[in-house]
């Protein structure tokens, strides 16, 4: 297994990629890639003249959106870990099954820290592909009393299934 940089126009989604339902939030991911670059390599295998992507399909789709918007060329170099086709299905399932979303309380505090570092709301919104109004709402949550934020982080309030009525 090696990581190579491969031109975007030499990549394609593998039929072995287990994510079949069209993913959401591609525009936000594209905005993030445009702002910060590709932070995590894709994983694929060589087949014919292409490298088929079995893991990182959302990143691939976001890159293709940026290409369609003419923000990057088809020759844009993408980091891809080359694996064997025999591993592709298991790698794809592992990447999709073993991920865990960040707790919303952590995201709230991260937005606060970015703003506190001197960034403007509009710049943060553009960087993450969200609206300035969304960023302002998240920042309001960061102003909650530390005891309330700690309870939220500990799932004592907010998103625990125990607290929903049936």
PDB file of C-alpha atoms in Angstrom:
ATOM      1  CA  UNK A   1       0.000   0.000   0.000  1.00  0.00           C
ATOM      2  CA  UNK A   2       1.362   3.355  -1.070  1.00  0.00           C
ATOM      3  CA  UNK A   3      -0.041   6.859  -1.259  1.00  0.00           C
ATOM      4  CA  UNK A   4       0.317   8.477  -4.662  1.00  0.00           C
ATOM      5  CA  UNK A   5      -0.958  11.726  -6.096  1.00  0.00           C
ATOM      6  CA  UNK A   6      -3.165  10.994  -9.072  1.00  0.00           C
ATOM      7  CA  UNK A   7      -4.909  13.417 -11.428  1.00  0.00           C
ATOM      8  CA  UNK A   8      -8.617  13.746 -10.679  1.00  0.00           C
ATOM      9  CA  UNK A   9      -9.512  12.849 -14.269  1.00  0.00           C
ATOM     10  CA  UNK A  10      -7.804   9.452 -13.784  1.00  0.00           C
ATOM     11  CA  UNK A  11     -10.134   8.548 -10.888  1.00  0.00           C
ATOM     12  CA  UNK A  12     -13.600   6.976 -10.880  1.00  0.00           C
ATOM     13  CA  UNK A  13     -15.959   5.607  -8.215  1.00  0.00           C
ATOM     14  CA  UNK A  14     -15.641   1.860  -7.807  1.00  0.00           C
ATOM     15  CA  UNK A  15     -18.676  -0.381  -8.089  1.00  0.00           C
ATOM     16  CA  UNK A  16     -17.281  -1.974  -4.909  1.00  0.00           C
ATOM     17  CA  UNK A  17     -17.845   1.243  -2.934  1.00  0.00           C
ATOM     18  CA  UNK A  18     -20.582   0.183  -0.474  1.00  0.00           C
ATOM     19  CA  UNK A  19     -22.175   3.643  -0.258  1.00  0.00           C
ATOM     20  CA  UNK A  20     -24.878   3.420  -2.936  1.00  0.00           C
ATOM     21  CA  UNK A  21     -27.261   6.149  -1.751  1.00  0.00           C
ATOM     22  CA  UNK A  22     -26.159   9.526  -3.070  1.00  0.00           C
ATOM     23  CA  UNK A  23     -24.474  11.296  -0.144  1.00  0.00           C
ATOM     24  CA  UNK A  24     -25.663  14.670   1.106  1.00  0.00           C
ATOM     25  CA  UNK A  25     -23.676  17.750   2.027  1.00  0.00           C
ATOM     26  CA  UNK A  26     -21.314  17.478  -0.952  1.00  0.00           C
ATOM     27  CA  UNK A  27     -21.416  21.271  -1.414  1.00  0.00           C
ATOM     28  CA  UNK A  28     -20.226  21.824   2.173  1.00  0.00           C
ATOM     29  CA  UNK A  29     -17.441  19.287   1.744  1.00  0.00           C
ATOM     30  CA  UNK A  30     -16.424  20.937  -1.538  1.00  0.00           C
ATOM     31  CA  UNK A  31     -16.252  24.314   0.240  1.00  0.00           C
ATOM     32  CA  UNK A  32     -14.084  22.760   2.929  1.00  0.00           C
ATOM     33  CA  UNK A  33     -11.756  21.164   0.370  1.00  0.00           C
ATOM     34  CA  UNK A  34     -11.498  24.458  -1.488  1.00  0.00           C
ATOM     35  CA  UNK A  35     -10.625  26.251   1.772  1.00  0.00           C
ATOM     36  CA  UNK A  36      -8.218  23.689   3.252  1.00  0.00           C
ATOM     37  CA  UNK A  37      -7.355  21.173   0.538  1.00  0.00           C
ATOM     38  CA  UNK A  38      -7.854  17.415   0.684  1.00  0.00           C
ATOM     39  CA  UNK A  39      -7.192  16.576   4.341  1.00  0.00           C
ATOM     40  CA  UNK A  40      -7.561  12.813   4.058  1.00  0.00           C
ATOM     41  CA  UNK A  41      -6.460  10.630   1.194  1.00  0.00           C
ATOM     42  CA  UNK A  42      -8.838   8.531  -0.868  1.00  0.00           C
ATOM     43  CA  UNK A  43      -8.366   4.764  -1.208  1.00  0.00           C
ATOM     44  CA  UNK A  44      -8.559   2.936  -4.504  1.00  0.00           C
ATOM     45  CA  UNK A  45      -7.201   0.222  -6.738  1.00  0.00           C
ATOM     46  CA  UNK A  46      -5.874   0.264 -10.260  1.00  0.00           C
ATOM     47  CA  UNK A  47      -8.160  -1.045 -12.980  1.00  0.00           C
ATOM     48  CA  UNK A  48      -7.388  -0.400 -16.624  1.00  0.00           C
ATOM     49  CA  UNK A  49      -6.425   3.242 -17.136  1.00  0.00           C
ATOM     50  CA  UNK A  50      -8.260   4.409 -13.983  1.00  0.00           C
ATOM     51  CA  UNK A  51      -7.906   4.215 -10.240  1.00  0.00           C
ATOM     52  CA  UNK A  52     -11.259   3.113  -8.842  1.00  0.00           C
ATOM     53  CA  UNK A  53     -12.150   4.785  -5.548  1.00  0.00           C
ATOM     54  CA  UNK A  54     -13.528   2.355  -2.970  1.00  0.00           C
ATOM     55  CA  UNK A  55     -13.184   4.652   0.062  1.00  0.00           C
ATOM     56  CA  UNK A  56     -13.457   8.423   0.026  1.00  0.00           C
ATOM     57  CA  UNK A  57     -16.344   8.659  -2.401  1.00  0.00           C
ATOM     58  CA  UNK A  58     -17.727  11.811  -0.769  1.00  0.00           C
ATOM     59  CA  UNK A  59     -14.354  13.522  -1.139  1.00  0.00           C
ATOM     60  CA  UNK A  60     -14.185  12.347  -4.758  1.00  0.00           C
ATOM     61  CA  UNK A  61     -17.666  13.736  -5.476  1.00  0.00           C
ATOM     62  CA  UNK A  62     -16.760  17.035  -3.814  1.00  0.00           C
ATOM     63  CA  UNK A  63     -13.629  17.270  -5.961  1.00  0.00           C
ATOM     64  CA  UNK A  64     -15.686  16.547  -9.104  1.00  0.00           C
ATOM     65  CA  UNK A  65     -18.100  19.319  -8.061  1.00  0.00           C
ATOM     66  CA  UNK A  66     -15.168  21.729  -7.730  1.00  0.00           C
ATOM     67  CA  UNK A  67     -13.990  20.639 -11.179  1.00  0.00           C
ATOM     68  CA  UNK A  68     -17.482  21.220 -12.611  1.00  0.00           C
ATOM     69  CA  UNK A  69     -17.481  24.691 -11.012  1.00  0.00           C
ATOM     70  CA  UNK A  70     -14.073  25.293 -12.626  1.00  0.00           C
ATOM     71  CA  UNK A  71     -12.481  25.836  -9.208  1.00  0.00           C
ATOM     72  CA  UNK A  72      -9.934  23.078  -9.916  1.00  0.00           C
ATOM     73  CA  UNK A  73      -8.760  21.426 -13.163  1.00  0.00           C
ATOM     74  CA  UNK A  74      -9.146  17.759 -14.099  1.00  0.00           C
ATOM     75  CA  UNK A  75      -5.387  17.499 -13.622  1.00  0.00           C
ATOM     76  CA  UNK A  76      -5.728  18.405  -9.912  1.00  0.00           C
ATOM     77  CA  UNK A  77      -3.512  15.989  -7.973  1.00  0.00           C
ATOM     78  CA  UNK A  78      -5.414  13.905  -5.390  1.00  0.00           C
ATOM     79  CA  UNK A  79      -3.718  11.790  -2.692  1.00  0.00           C
ATOM     80  CA  UNK A  80      -4.850   8.180  -3.126  1.00  0.00           C
ATOM     81  CA  UNK A  81      -3.721   5.126  -1.186  1.00  0.00           C
ATOM     82  CA  UNK A  82      -3.393   2.276  -3.662  1.00  0.00           C
ATOM     83  CA  UNK A  83      -4.627  -1.092  -2.401  1.00  0.00           C
ATOM     84  CA  UNK A  84      -5.613  -4.320  -4.108  1.00  0.00           C
ATOM     85  CA  UNK A  85      -9.040  -4.822  -5.657  1.00  0.00           C
ATOM     86  CA  UNK A  86      -9.467  -7.868  -3.403  1.00  0.00           C
ATOM     87  CA  UNK A  87      -9.471  -5.545  -0.359  1.00  0.00           C
ATOM     88  CA  UNK A  88     -11.787  -2.899  -1.834  1.00  0.00           C
ATOM     89  CA  UNK A  89     -15.159  -4.106  -0.553  1.00  0.00           C
ATOM     90  CA  UNK A  90     -13.941  -4.633   3.014  1.00  0.00           C
ATOM     91  CA  UNK A  91     -12.093  -1.303   3.063  1.00  0.00           C
ATOM     92  CA  UNK A  92     -15.196   0.507   1.837  1.00  0.00           C
ATOM     93  CA  UNK A  93     -17.416  -1.117   4.461  1.00  0.00           C
ATOM     94  CA  UNK A  94     -14.873  -0.495   7.233  1.00  0.00           C
ATOM     95  CA  UNK A  95     -14.519   3.193   6.380  1.00  0.00           C
ATOM     96  CA  UNK A  96     -18.286   3.716   6.348  1.00  0.00           C
ATOM     97  CA  UNK A  97     -19.124   1.514   9.347  1.00  0.00           C
ATOM     98  CA  UNK A  98     -16.315   2.523  11.689  1.00  0.00           C
ATOM     99  CA  UNK A  99     -16.794   6.288  11.527  1.00  0.00           C
ATOM    100  CA  UNK A 100     -18.391   8.253  14.316  1.00  0.00           C
ATOM    101  CA  UNK A 101     -19.816  11.736  14.058  1.00  0.00           C
ATOM    102  CA  UNK A 102     -18.341  14.346  16.329  1.00  0.00           C
ATOM    103  CA  UNK A 103     -20.503  15.267  19.313  1.00  0.00           C
ATOM    104  CA  UNK A 104     -22.400  18.519  18.626  1.00  0.00           C
ATOM    105  CA  UNK A 105     -20.995  20.070  21.813  1.00  0.00           C
ATOM    106  CA  UNK A 106     -17.472  19.618  20.445  1.00  0.00           C
ATOM    107  CA  UNK A 107     -18.491  21.332  17.193  1.00  0.00           C
ATOM    108  CA  UNK A 108     -20.025  24.226  19.149  1.00  0.00           C
ATOM    109  CA  UNK A 109     -16.801  24.802  21.045  1.00  0.00           C
ATOM    110  CA  UNK A 110     -14.692  24.457  17.894  1.00  0.00           C
ATOM    111  CA  UNK A 111     -16.735  27.168  16.127  1.00  0.00           C
ATOM    112  CA  UNK A 112     -16.273  29.399  19.199  1.00  0.00           C
ATOM    113  CA  UNK A 113     -12.508  28.812  19.208  1.00  0.00           C
ATOM    114  CA  UNK A 114     -12.240  29.659  15.489  1.00  0.00           C
ATOM    115  CA  UNK A 115     -14.161  32.912  15.980  1.00  0.00           C
ATOM    116  CA  UNK A 116     -12.092  33.720  19.083  1.00  0.00           C
ATOM    117  CA  UNK A 117      -8.933  33.276  17.011  1.00  0.00           C
ATOM    118  CA  UNK A 118      -9.989  36.277  14.919  1.00  0.00           C
ATOM    119  CA  UNK A 119     -11.995  34.849  12.019  1.00  0.00           C
ATOM    120  CA  UNK A 120     -15.162  36.598  10.872  1.00  0.00           C
ATOM    121  CA  UNK A 121     -18.511  34.781  10.912  1.00  0.00           C
ATOM    122  CA  UNK A 122     -18.866  35.151   7.137  1.00  0.00           C
ATOM    123  CA  UNK A 123     -15.414  33.638   6.530  1.00  0.00           C
ATOM    124  CA  UNK A 124     -16.145  30.686   8.817  1.00  0.00           C
ATOM    125  CA  UNK A 125     -19.494  30.136   7.095  1.00  0.00           C
ATOM    126  CA  UNK A 126     -17.902  30.161   3.642  1.00  0.00           C
ATOM    127  CA  UNK A 127     -15.109  27.875   4.781  1.00  0.00           C
ATOM    128  CA  UNK A 128     -17.525  25.218   6.052  1.00  0.00           C
ATOM    129  CA  UNK A 129     -20.220  25.633   3.417  1.00  0.00           C
ATOM    130  CA  UNK A 130     -22.871  26.826   5.871  1.00  0.00           C
ATOM    131  CA  UNK A 131     -24.770  30.079   6.217  1.00  0.00           C
ATOM    132  CA  UNK A 132     -23.609  32.926   8.456  1.00  0.00           C
ATOM    133  CA  UNK A 133     -26.942  32.561  10.299  1.00  0.00           C
ATOM    134  CA  UNK A 134     -26.047  28.940  11.113  1.00  0.00           C
ATOM    135  CA  UNK A 135     -22.658  29.995  12.508  1.00  0.00           C
ATOM    136  CA  UNK A 136     -24.323  32.691  14.640  1.00  0.00           C
ATOM    137  CA  UNK A 137     -26.819  30.128  16.036  1.00  0.00           C
ATOM    138  CA  UNK A 138     -23.976  27.752  16.924  1.00  0.00           C
ATOM    139  CA  UNK A 139     -22.108  30.599  18.610  1.00  0.00           C
ATOM    140  CA  UNK A 140     -25.172  31.335  20.769  1.00  0.00           C
ATOM    141  CA  UNK A 141     -24.952  27.783  22.072  1.00  0.00           C
ATOM    142  CA  UNK A 142     -21.307  28.344  22.994  1.00  0.00           C
ATOM    143  CA  UNK A 143     -22.441  31.146  25.298  1.00  0.00           C
ATOM    144  CA  UNK A 144     -24.431  28.763  27.502  1.00  0.00           C
ATOM    145  CA  UNK A 145     -23.309  28.380  31.104  1.00  0.00           C
ATOM    146  CA  UNK A 146     -20.393  25.908  31.410  1.00  0.00           C
ATOM    147  CA  UNK A 147     -22.522  23.589  33.580  1.00  0.00           C
ATOM    148  CA  UNK A 148     -25.128  23.331  30.819  1.00  0.00           C
ATOM    149  CA  UNK A 149     -22.468  22.748  28.157  1.00  0.00           C
ATOM    150  CA  UNK A 150     -20.900  20.011  30.307  1.00  0.00           C
ATOM    151  CA  UNK A 151     -24.300  18.323  30.714  1.00  0.00           C
ATOM    152  CA  UNK A 152     -24.767  18.495  26.935  1.00  0.00           C
ATOM    153  CA  UNK A 153     -21.305  16.956  26.371  1.00  0.00           C
ATOM    154  CA  UNK A 154     -22.200  14.162  28.796  1.00  0.00           C
ATOM    155  CA  UNK A 155     -25.510  13.546  26.957  1.00  0.00           C
ATOM    156  CA  UNK A 156     -27.441  14.450  30.088  1.00  0.00           C
ATOM    157  CA  UNK A 157     -29.477  16.910  28.015  1.00  0.00           C
ATOM    158  CA  UNK A 158     -30.239  17.399  24.350  1.00  0.00           C
ATOM    159  CA  UNK A 159     -29.741  14.259  22.352  1.00  0.00           C
ATOM    160  CA  UNK A 160     -30.142  11.284  24.691  1.00  0.00           C
ATOM    161  CA  UNK A 161     -32.881   8.846  23.697  1.00  0.00           C
ATOM    162  CA  UNK A 162     -33.953   8.557  27.362  1.00  0.00           C
ATOM    163  CA  UNK A 163     -35.228  12.128  27.205  1.00  0.00           C
ATOM    164  CA  UNK A 164     -37.517  11.688  24.192  1.00  0.00           C
ATOM    165  CA  UNK A 165     -41.157  10.904  24.631  1.00  0.00           C
ATOM    166  CA  UNK A 166     -42.616   7.903  22.871  1.00  0.00           C
TER     167      UNK A 166
END
